[in-house]
Amino acid sequence: MKFADLTDLFERISTTTKRLEIRALLAEHLKGVSEQDMAPMVYLLQGQLRPEYEGVELGVADSLARKALASASGASEEKVRAEASRSGDLGTTAEALLRSQGKAGGGAPLALLDVYRELKEIAQASGEGSQETKIDRLSKLLLKASPTEAKYLVRFTLGKLRLGVKEMTVLDALAVVYGGEEPRKARTVIEGAFNVTSDLGEVASTLARTGDLEALARLRAKVGKPIRPMLGEREASLKDVLERMEGRAALEYKYDGLRLQAHIPSAEGAPVRLFSRRLEDVSAQFPEIVRELPGALTVRPAIVEGECVPVDPTTGELRPFQEISRRRGRKYDLERFEEEVPVRFFVFDVLLAGEEQVLSLPYPERRERLERIVKLGDRVQLATREVVDQVPEAERFFQQALTDGCEGVMAKSLAEGSSYRAGARGFWWIKYKREYTHELADTLDAVVVGAFWGRGKRAGRYGALLVSVYDAQEETFPTLCKVGTGFDDATLESLTKQLRDKQVESRPEEVLSTLTPDVWIRPTLVLELRGAELTLSPIHRAALGRVREGYGLALHFPRFTGRVREDKGAEQASTTEEVVRLYQTQVRRAAEETSSEGTELKDTPPQRPAEPPPKGPF
Ligand code: ATP
């Protein structure tokens, strides 16, 4: 396959923002892709070289790409710089320069695989002389490219492929190509395989090789490849939790720390890897867990999941979550932090034990397996749990969890179908946290999409932020509220600095907003917010039309809790689905409170009665 086939596709995609059209264009394109081209194609489509969890960074510095372009086009570096600052995109400048100077694209067409290999070499060059190597390789590649190809090559190498295709759209397109008469069913199977491997390239090339959806069912969880985490729903009371779980559930402590998925290989001395909730490799940050895990398990290879929590080394008591953030992202002084912020790993699930794919077993069997394979030690412990079938028992366990420094409980279904649902949020797990009277039952994680400059003593920094939730269906970020409370001056200062290079001139396409902030910000940073309630809003776009035509939902009296969700990417922020569900819970609660007071609804709330969420895990 030619590299130009990919860039032609990008050109066509750039003429539309409609997801269905993009999917159709993509499906048409993927039909013709061979097995060997498929994985590179799928990575490049997303502006990547490897699955995201491998952390292979394509990006080279702007200055380096400018040098390569100057050398390939024959223009001076000053000219390249001036043109790029005019166009705002070095890719566009590359295309224009090469076109006007008639320099490029003379020879044989570039093959997709060759370009892919070359981009990998450029990305991986390191050490002494690597900058020159990168410039040299990139400029040679640009010399062979057509102007349009050059545009994308430059964007790839800068890590700024503006129109990378979202993974959900690639999954949709694969379902169209390989789903025959039943693309919906195929979509579920394909997404299932992706959730277990986290590698779209592997999923797509398996399909290209076999043409058979069944082959995906044979893709296995493997040590070294993170599994997308199973997620829980919420309920407003322990009574509701037990009802939902058909009267009986396991309650586990809900530890307030950092979720880690630990991969322990079978070979002695092979490295243990720890992945965060967003599948980043964070092994280097917790050397003591890495050291202790192999000895703490009786079976290998293994994949276990748990929460890493700061503890007081003398009393063993749990410490506030915030302390752990001092260790995140750290490259130096790790030993000092190992001592200053000691952590303990509370394991709550097992997904692979020896050769057995435990994730398809029901939860009670997984837990039993977990208890059998974990040898308790100083750093590795089992999550405390109890099986309950009465509300008072559940209440007592919940209170005990709070007393022991946890933020609540996770209820886990004991039903036959309670397998580990990678990447899915459902009622097989229900989180229940401490209730805050007169407040929304839970926090929301919102993405910053814009900012308003502060006044008075906040002048020169952001005074308030515009934040959104994620609409996973539409792949958009509709706004939820404007928030200016809960930030101290130092935090605002540091957020202003941190977000400076995420500022963009106009509203990012995926952000839906009727408000225009002073600056728009590319959605990346996730903040935890608390608020009084969710209300219908003619201004905010979250869940637009879901409760009432023409209205979105907004968070009323929002405030920042002080927690930046570094473990979440924009697409792991709270979703419109969650907001709708929280809204429904709130309406139901208000109705229950009113009826228990024996009065009529004082003010008819401005909404249609909400449908209660479906019963029974699904
Ligand atoms: P979610 O993970 O549902 O998107 P979140 O990341 O905001 O939400 P919470 O609302 O705090 O997290 O609840 C789920 C998280 O609770 C899990 O992702 C995990 O990190 C943590 N957790 C703590 N203890 C347990 C446990 N025993 N079982 C499962 N998860 C637990």
XYZ file of C-alpha atoms and ligand atoms in Angstrom:
649
model
C 0.000 0.000 0.000
C 1.175 3.493 -0.820
C 1.626 6.126 1.842
C -0.351 8.419 -0.478
C -3.431 6.211 0.041
C -3.341 7.162 3.706
C -2.763 10.859 3.070
C -5.565 10.889 0.469
C -7.821 9.410 3.104
C -6.793 12.118 5.572
C -7.535 14.759 2.953
C -11.002 13.346 2.393
C -11.683 13.042 6.101
C -10.650 16.648 6.621
C -13.622 17.788 4.521
C -16.178 16.490 7.008
C -16.822 16.469 10.746
C -19.656 13.964 10.570
C -18.767 10.761 12.350
C -20.875 8.582 10.046
C -19.166 9.976 6.962
C -15.747 9.503 8.508
C -16.661 5.941 9.398
C -17.824 5.235 5.819
C -14.631 6.713 4.329
C -12.522 4.739 6.728
C -14.362 1.474 6.147
C -13.982 1.866 2.404
C -10.281 2.410 2.897
C -9.680 -0.425 5.369
C -11.316 -2.939 3.037
C -8.277 -2.915 0.801
C -5.563 -3.051 3.472
C -3.379 -6.184 3.604
C -2.423 -7.992 6.792
C 1.098 -6.590 6.868
C -0.015 -3.008 6.269
C -2.937 -3.176 8.668
C -1.303 -2.609 12.061
C 0.947 0.276 10.867
C -2.056 1.759 9.076
C -4.203 1.665 12.195
C -1.481 3.214 14.361
C -0.737 5.953 11.830
C -4.436 6.725 11.465
C -4.360 7.720 15.111
C -1.084 9.617 14.817
C 0.758 6.873 16.687
C 3.477 4.337 15.966
C 2.565 1.732 18.537
C -0.321 1.131 20.918
C -0.595 4.032 23.309
C 0.459 2.100 26.415
C 3.936 1.531 24.976
C 4.490 5.262 25.245
C 6.462 5.547 21.984
C 6.566 9.267 21.390
C 6.579 10.357 17.795
C 7.147 13.974 18.582
C 10.348 15.719 17.550
C 10.983 19.334 18.503
C 9.627 22.089 16.243
C 13.098 23.473 15.677
C 14.328 20.142 14.436
C 11.435 19.675 12.008
C 12.016 23.217 10.717
C 15.652 22.391 10.022
C 14.669 19.212 8.167
C 12.137 21.126 6.108
C 14.604 23.883 5.297
C 17.084 21.320 4.084
C 14.504 19.425 1.991
C 12.912 22.513 0.441
C 16.023 24.598 -0.023
C 14.348 27.506 1.838
C 16.247 29.238 4.616
C 15.373 28.401 8.213
C 14.247 32.004 8.727
C 11.825 31.681 5.866
C 10.465 28.380 7.191
C 9.988 29.924 10.616
C 8.260 33.021 9.239
C 5.929 30.988 7.015
C 5.089 28.612 9.847
C 4.216 31.387 12.232
C 1.976 32.860 9.532
C 0.165 29.583 8.823
C 0.202 28.343 12.417
C 1.056 24.826 11.214
C 4.424 23.618 10.008
C 2.694 20.843 8.034
C 0.795 23.358 5.903
C 4.024 25.309 5.461
C 5.835 22.162 4.300
C 3.151 21.512 1.723
C 3.196 25.089 0.446
C 6.992 25.369 0.315
C 7.500 22.096 -1.484
C 4.735 22.882 -3.922
C 6.032 26.367 -4.724
C 9.596 25.195 -5.102
C 8.663 22.136 -7.135
C 11.232 20.115 -5.200
C 9.496 17.069 -3.945
C 7.855 13.881 -4.990
C 9.789 13.175 -8.124
C 10.648 9.520 -7.606
C 8.815 6.286 -6.932
C 5.785 6.569 -4.659
C 6.502 6.099 -0.970
C 5.360 2.767 0.457
C 3.358 2.912 3.665
C 5.553 0.327 5.359
C 8.758 2.170 4.463
C 7.412 5.418 5.851
C 6.275 3.650 8.993
C 9.697 2.085 9.556
C 11.426 5.380 8.904
C 9.163 7.240 11.346
C 9.940 4.597 13.942
C 13.673 5.031 13.389
C 13.278 8.780 13.779
C 11.270 8.361 16.974
C 13.696 5.874 18.478
C 16.978 7.608 17.639
C 18.544 8.576 20.930
C 21.875 9.490 22.461
C 24.753 11.414 21.018
C 24.235 12.680 17.472
C 20.585 11.628 17.485
C 19.347 15.142 16.691
C 21.393 15.215 13.480
C 20.215 11.710 12.614
C 16.603 12.745 13.060
C 17.022 15.868 10.905
C 18.822 13.944 8.227
C 16.293 11.115 8.061
C 13.318 13.427 8.083
C 14.701 15.671 5.381
C 15.466 12.667 3.157
C 11.938 11.433 3.676
C 10.551 14.870 2.821
C 12.640 14.945 -0.337
C 10.946 11.805 -1.560
C 7.467 12.938 -0.562
C 4.797 14.792 -2.514
C 3.708 18.120 -1.009
C 0.593 16.559 0.520
C 2.575 13.653 1.934
C 5.085 16.120 3.351
C 2.310 17.960 5.140
C 1.337 14.796 7.013
C 4.896 13.633 7.557
C 5.683 16.880 9.326
C 2.524 16.669 11.419
C 3.299 13.056 12.331
C 6.814 13.816 13.440
C 5.703 16.793 15.483
C 3.101 14.581 17.143
C 0.455 17.002 15.917
C -1.676 15.003 13.572
C -4.658 17.227 14.014
C -7.131 14.844 12.611
C -6.132 11.567 14.072
C -9.034 9.192 13.834
C -10.475 8.278 17.247
C -10.156 4.657 18.293
C -13.924 4.230 18.604
C -14.314 5.305 14.978
C -11.696 2.775 13.880
C -13.609 0.078 15.793
C -16.838 1.147 14.065
C -15.194 0.993 10.654
C -13.702 -2.457 11.323
C -17.176 -3.665 12.294
C -18.539 -2.399 8.970
C -15.781 -4.155 7.037
C -15.775 -7.470 8.919
C -19.299 -7.559 10.366
C -21.129 -8.782 7.266
C -24.854 -8.597 7.908
C -24.437 -7.885 11.589
C -22.087 -4.940 12.122
C -23.540 -4.191 15.578
C -22.776 -7.632 16.876
C -19.341 -7.474 15.277
C -18.736 -4.126 16.962
C -19.250 -5.724 20.382
C -16.838 -8.574 19.602
C -14.207 -6.224 18.182
C -14.460 -3.837 21.104
C -14.229 -6.797 23.484
C -10.945 -7.858 21.873
C -9.656 -4.306 22.033
C -10.564 -4.045 25.716
C -8.492 -7.105 26.512
C -5.455 -6.293 24.345
C -5.574 -2.458 24.336
C -3.949 -2.799 20.928
C -5.997 -1.763 17.898
C -3.164 -2.796 15.588
C -3.275 -6.353 16.885
C -7.064 -6.525 16.638
C -7.145 -5.109 13.100
C -4.298 -7.244 11.789
C -5.902 -10.377 13.271
C -9.029 -9.504 11.321
C -7.056 -8.804 8.155
C -5.230 -12.126 8.496
C -8.206 -14.341 9.272
C -11.194 -12.317 8.059
C -12.896 -14.020 10.978
C -14.447 -12.493 14.071
C -14.063 -15.789 15.906
C -10.306 -15.333 15.773
C -10.722 -12.303 18.031
C -12.268 -14.423 20.736
C -8.965 -16.296 20.821
C -6.943 -13.151 21.586
C -5.756 -13.538 25.127
C -4.824 -11.311 28.012
C -1.019 -11.257 28.057
C 1.522 -10.070 30.519
C 2.866 -6.719 29.308
C -0.353 -5.678 27.542
C -2.615 -3.721 29.874
C -6.270 -4.691 30.010
C -8.727 -1.828 29.923
C -10.135 -1.457 33.442
C -13.595 -2.569 34.488
C -15.566 0.351 35.923
C -18.415 0.708 38.354
C -21.754 2.497 38.443
C -23.169 4.479 41.348
C -26.175 4.076 43.602
C -27.624 6.545 46.071
C -28.005 4.229 49.078
C -26.835 0.866 50.356
C -30.434 -0.325 50.155
C -30.440 0.458 46.431
C -27.085 -1.272 46.081
C -28.399 -4.479 47.636
C -31.605 -4.354 45.608
C -29.629 -3.937 42.437
C -27.499 -6.941 43.370
C -30.553 -9.050 44.012
C -30.264 -9.005 47.783
C -26.674 -10.212 48.259
C -23.303 -8.723 47.379
C -19.659 -8.659 48.324
C -18.633 -5.321 49.762
C -14.992 -4.348 49.538
C -13.226 -1.371 51.016
C -13.001 1.371 48.440
C -9.439 2.539 48.936
C -8.588 6.073 47.980
C -5.371 5.791 46.058
C -4.118 5.004 42.621
C -5.441 2.062 40.661
C -2.676 -0.183 39.403
C -2.752 -3.195 37.139
C 0.314 -5.292 37.878
C 1.793 -7.615 35.252
C 4.147 -10.213 36.646
C 5.966 -12.315 34.023
C 6.838 -15.950 34.584
C 10.569 -15.665 33.947
C 12.690 -15.051 37.019
C 14.077 -11.520 36.945
C 11.860 -10.366 34.030
C 10.490 -6.927 34.833
C 7.173 -6.473 36.604
C 5.145 -3.718 34.990
C 2.575 -1.512 36.643
C -0.044 0.261 34.559
C -2.216 3.167 35.696
C -5.948 3.449 35.098
C -5.212 5.172 31.791
C -2.754 2.417 30.884
C 0.441 4.373 31.349
C 3.436 2.429 32.522
C 4.109 3.760 36.017
C 6.412 0.935 37.175
C 9.322 3.277 37.797
C 7.338 5.232 40.371
C 6.726 2.317 42.705
C 9.982 0.353 42.858
C 9.086 -1.294 46.173
C 5.861 -2.763 44.724
C 7.769 -3.959 41.665
C 10.331 -5.615 43.946
C 7.861 -7.275 46.268
C 5.229 -8.532 43.829
C 6.995 -11.573 42.359
C 7.518 -12.987 45.849
C 3.983 -12.115 46.900
C 2.328 -14.408 44.365
C 2.423 -18.173 44.263
C 1.618 -18.310 40.546
C 3.276 -16.688 37.534
C 2.650 -15.232 35.005
C -0.070 -13.214 36.650
C -2.052 -10.038 36.207
C -3.601 -8.598 39.345
C -5.345 -5.356 40.007
C -5.488 -3.240 43.116
C -5.265 0.184 44.659
C -1.964 1.670 45.749
C -2.465 3.759 48.888
C -0.113 5.819 51.051
C 0.244 4.361 54.556
C 1.771 5.424 57.811
C 4.783 3.123 58.181
C 4.571 2.829 61.944
C 0.836 2.413 62.493
C -0.085 0.986 59.084
C -2.943 3.477 58.900
C -4.062 4.740 55.526
C -2.957 8.242 54.621
C -4.717 10.800 52.380
C -4.566 10.101 48.670
C -2.962 13.490 47.936
C 0.330 12.268 49.371
C 0.743 9.768 46.580
C 0.647 12.493 43.962
C 4.030 13.611 45.287
C 5.392 10.411 43.786
C 3.647 10.572 40.436
C 5.632 11.536 37.388
C 8.854 11.540 39.384
C 12.067 10.438 37.735
C 14.615 11.291 40.392
C 14.889 10.850 44.103
C 12.666 7.809 43.936
C 14.349 6.204 46.891
C 13.757 9.195 49.098
C 10.067 9.195 48.203
C 9.862 5.472 48.790
C 10.721 6.278 52.385
C 8.849 9.534 52.733
C 5.604 8.348 51.172
C 5.423 4.615 51.779
C 2.609 2.844 49.964
C 0.738 -0.404 50.238
C -0.878 -2.271 47.367
C -4.358 -3.624 48.172
C -5.202 -6.179 45.500
C -8.840 -6.671 44.612
C -8.865 -8.715 41.417
C -6.948 -11.263 39.377
C -7.184 -11.451 35.595
C -4.491 -13.956 34.713
C -3.096 -16.713 36.918
C -0.561 -19.019 35.334
C -1.849 -19.941 31.921
C -5.447 -19.511 32.975
C -7.483 -16.557 31.692
C -9.191 -15.916 34.980
C -10.976 -12.818 33.762
C -13.815 -14.812 32.268
C -14.636 -16.455 35.637
C -17.371 -14.993 37.849
C -16.180 -12.639 40.588
C -16.556 -15.098 43.526
C -14.218 -17.546 41.781
C -11.730 -14.805 40.933
C -11.698 -13.640 44.531
C -11.208 -17.182 45.775
C -8.295 -17.571 43.316
C -6.851 -14.269 44.456
C -6.928 -15.325 48.101
C -5.184 -18.533 47.142
C -2.324 -16.970 45.189
C -1.491 -13.892 47.269
C 1.026 -14.260 50.082
C 0.377 -11.340 52.375
C 3.349 -9.149 53.044
C 4.217 -5.700 54.242
C 3.498 -4.023 50.931
C 0.965 -6.340 49.339
C -2.363 -6.972 51.018
C -5.822 -8.151 50.008
C -8.671 -5.665 49.826
C -10.836 -6.102 52.928
C -14.210 -7.550 52.067
C -17.368 -9.082 53.408
C -20.401 -10.718 51.813
C -23.639 -9.126 53.039
C -27.349 -9.575 52.478
C -28.810 -7.126 54.998
C -28.778 -3.343 54.918
C -27.649 -2.935 58.570
C -24.707 -5.285 57.937
C -23.817 -3.263 54.867
C -24.058 -0.030 56.879
C -21.766 -1.405 59.553
C -19.156 -2.500 57.005
C -19.398 0.867 55.272
C -18.841 2.735 58.563
C -15.888 0.488 59.322
C -14.437 1.318 55.885
C -14.751 5.050 56.604
C -13.199 4.638 60.043
C -10.286 2.802 58.471
C -9.622 5.728 56.135
C -11.401 4.564 52.978
C -13.747 6.691 50.940
C -16.560 4.140 50.873
C -17.233 0.665 49.547
C -17.278 -1.100 46.211
C -20.120 -3.580 45.962
C -19.418 -6.499 43.666
C -21.978 -8.755 42.095
C -21.813 -12.440 43.010
C -23.930 -13.461 40.019
C -22.985 -16.135 37.522
C -22.282 -13.512 34.850
C -19.963 -11.403 37.011
C -16.874 -11.931 34.848
C -14.283 -9.159 34.531
C -15.814 -6.796 31.961
C -12.723 -5.128 30.551
C -13.307 -1.526 29.548
C -16.979 -1.566 30.561
C -18.912 0.393 33.125
C -21.848 -1.484 34.588
C -23.763 -2.520 37.677
C -21.556 -5.541 38.316
C -19.553 -3.145 40.438
C -21.233 -0.319 42.311
C -19.362 2.386 44.147
C -20.892 3.922 47.200
C -19.174 6.790 48.940
C -19.815 8.848 52.001
C -22.952 10.889 51.585
C -22.816 14.618 51.697
C -26.075 16.106 52.801
C -27.441 18.724 50.451
C -24.849 17.793 47.899
C -24.675 15.674 44.849
C -24.002 12.074 45.849
C -20.698 11.903 44.049
C -17.960 13.976 42.525
C -17.627 14.499 38.779
C -14.425 14.527 36.786
C -14.586 17.335 34.254
C -12.209 18.383 31.481
C -10.961 21.946 31.186
C -11.901 23.385 27.786
C -11.582 27.110 28.384
C -10.648 29.792 30.869
C -11.667 33.294 31.879
C -9.020 35.740 33.018
C -9.162 36.717 36.652
C -9.731 40.204 37.951
C -8.395 42.070 40.965
C -5.941 39.905 42.841
C -6.381 37.147 40.296
C -5.368 39.405 37.391
C -2.850 37.778 35.065
C -4.034 34.268 35.864
C -7.165 32.326 35.202
C -10.060 33.349 37.416
C -12.497 30.638 36.363
C -12.498 27.638 34.093
C -15.010 26.329 31.606
C -15.280 22.565 31.938
C -16.937 19.743 30.034
C -17.891 16.118 30.360
C -17.250 13.531 27.644
C -19.914 12.312 25.261
C -18.601 8.883 24.292
C -21.205 8.349 21.570
C -20.452 11.554 19.730
C -16.832 11.808 20.863
C -17.423 15.410 21.918
C -16.911 17.496 25.048
C -20.117 19.406 25.868
C -19.781 21.974 28.653
C -21.014 21.244 32.175
C -20.315 24.473 34.056
C -18.005 27.354 34.759
C -16.021 26.866 37.951
C -14.043 29.415 39.941
C -14.456 28.136 43.505
C -12.169 25.794 45.379
C -8.920 27.057 43.826
C -6.332 28.773 45.911
C -4.107 31.357 44.259
C -1.153 29.015 43.972
C -3.270 26.395 42.219
C -4.652 28.944 39.782
C -1.157 30.128 39.082
C 0.106 26.635 38.411
C -2.924 25.698 36.292
C -2.409 28.843 34.231
C 1.187 27.799 33.602
C 0.351 24.161 33.002
C -2.368 24.956 30.498
C -0.491 27.646 28.611
C 0.703 25.365 25.851
C -2.740 23.781 25.565
C -4.329 27.093 24.621
C -5.736 27.278 21.099
C -7.039 30.172 19.099
C -10.529 28.966 18.413
C -12.967 26.495 19.891
C -11.674 22.944 19.359
C -14.149 21.166 17.100
C -14.950 18.505 19.643
C -15.890 21.051 22.316
C -19.583 21.997 22.371
C -20.280 25.300 24.050
C -22.559 28.300 23.804
C -20.223 30.308 26.020
C -17.066 31.873 24.671
C -14.291 31.940 27.257
C -11.325 34.331 27.087
C -9.126 31.434 25.990
C -9.966 28.052 24.563
C -8.035 25.080 25.851
C -7.498 21.726 24.169
C -9.289 19.125 26.343
C -6.611 17.235 28.280
C -6.670 18.196 31.948
C -9.233 16.525 34.221
C -10.319 18.086 37.524
C -12.505 16.608 40.225
C -15.532 18.754 41.063
C -18.212 18.647 43.657
C -21.497 20.494 43.377
C -24.852 21.028 44.992
C -26.961 19.475 42.258
C -27.431 18.991 38.568
C -29.896 21.355 36.966
C -31.460 21.803 33.554
C -29.600 24.481 31.676
C -30.335 26.438 28.522
C -26.627 27.310 28.325
C -24.598 24.202 29.027
C -24.562 21.427 26.480
C -23.951 18.291 28.553
C -26.590 15.657 27.735
C -28.405 18.167 25.544
C -32.027 17.123 24.989
C -31.663 13.971 27.059
C -33.892 15.165 29.878
C -35.670 18.024 28.207
C -35.677 19.242 24.635
C -33.361 22.210 24.136
C -31.788 21.915 27.615
C -28.505 20.497 28.748
C -27.474 19.599 32.287
C -25.247 21.818 34.400
C -23.497 21.407 37.717
C -24.847 23.952 40.166
C -22.488 25.604 42.697
C -19.499 23.653 41.444
C -16.243 23.670 43.326
C -12.856 22.135 42.714
C -12.078 19.467 45.317
C -8.345 20.116 45.019
C -7.712 16.909 43.141
C -6.294 17.003 39.628
C -7.082 13.630 38.078
C -3.672 12.934 36.635
C -4.666 9.305 36.244
C -7.382 10.238 33.768
C -7.183 11.422 30.185
C -9.891 13.648 28.702
C -11.782 10.646 27.420
C -11.892 9.090 30.867
C -13.654 12.101 32.348
C -17.235 11.671 33.560
C -19.529 10.983 30.650
C -22.882 12.447 29.667
C -24.356 9.019 30.492
C -23.092 9.291 34.056
C -24.408 12.818 34.378
C -27.859 11.734 33.205
C -27.823 8.848 35.661
C -26.762 11.070 38.546
C -29.504 13.477 37.596
C -32.050 10.653 37.643
C -30.821 9.499 41.054
C -31.132 13.039 42.351
C -34.712 13.360 41.061
C -35.625 10.003 42.552
C -34.099 10.925 45.905
C -35.907 14.264 45.963
C -39.168 12.460 45.254
C -38.478 9.897 48.012
C -37.614 12.588 50.528
C -40.727 14.537 49.694
C -42.991 11.531 49.889
C -41.458 10.438 53.199
C -42.191 13.921 54.538
C -45.787 13.323 53.425
C -46.003 16.535 51.448
C -46.685 17.310 47.856
C -43.815 18.309 45.619
C -43.385 21.971 46.437
C -42.090 23.148 43.124
C -42.672 20.857 40.254
C -39.118 20.301 39.075
C -38.642 21.535 35.519
C -38.216 18.102 34.061
C -40.155 15.108 32.973
C -40.135 12.323 35.571
C -36.921 10.434 35.037
C -36.968 6.768 34.102
C -35.501 4.699 36.942
C -32.320 2.962 35.859
C -32.855 -0.677 34.832
C -32.707 -3.267 37.601
C -30.340 -6.195 37.863
C -26.759 -6.190 36.635
C -26.492 -6.074 32.853
P -14.305 5.300 37.665
O -13.080 4.465 37.871
O -15.569 4.595 37.992
O -14.301 6.114 36.416
P -13.065 7.097 39.306
O -11.770 6.747 38.715
O -13.440 8.518 39.441
O -14.286 6.389 38.696
P -14.050 6.247 41.701
O -15.332 6.903 41.444
O -13.314 6.705 42.859
O -13.007 6.371 40.625
O -14.298 4.636 41.782
C -13.688 3.600 41.114
C -12.242 3.383 41.525
O -12.152 2.954 42.875
C -11.532 2.266 40.789
O -11.132 2.665 39.517
C -10.375 1.964 41.720
O -9.304 2.828 41.431
C -10.888 2.357 43.090
N -11.020 1.240 44.044
C -10.656 1.275 45.338
N -10.910 0.132 45.967
C -11.458 -0.702 45.068
C -11.941 -2.037 45.128
N -11.936 -2.734 46.238
N -12.434 -2.565 43.970
C -12.460 -1.854 42.832
N -12.016 -0.580 42.722
C -11.530 -0.003 43.822
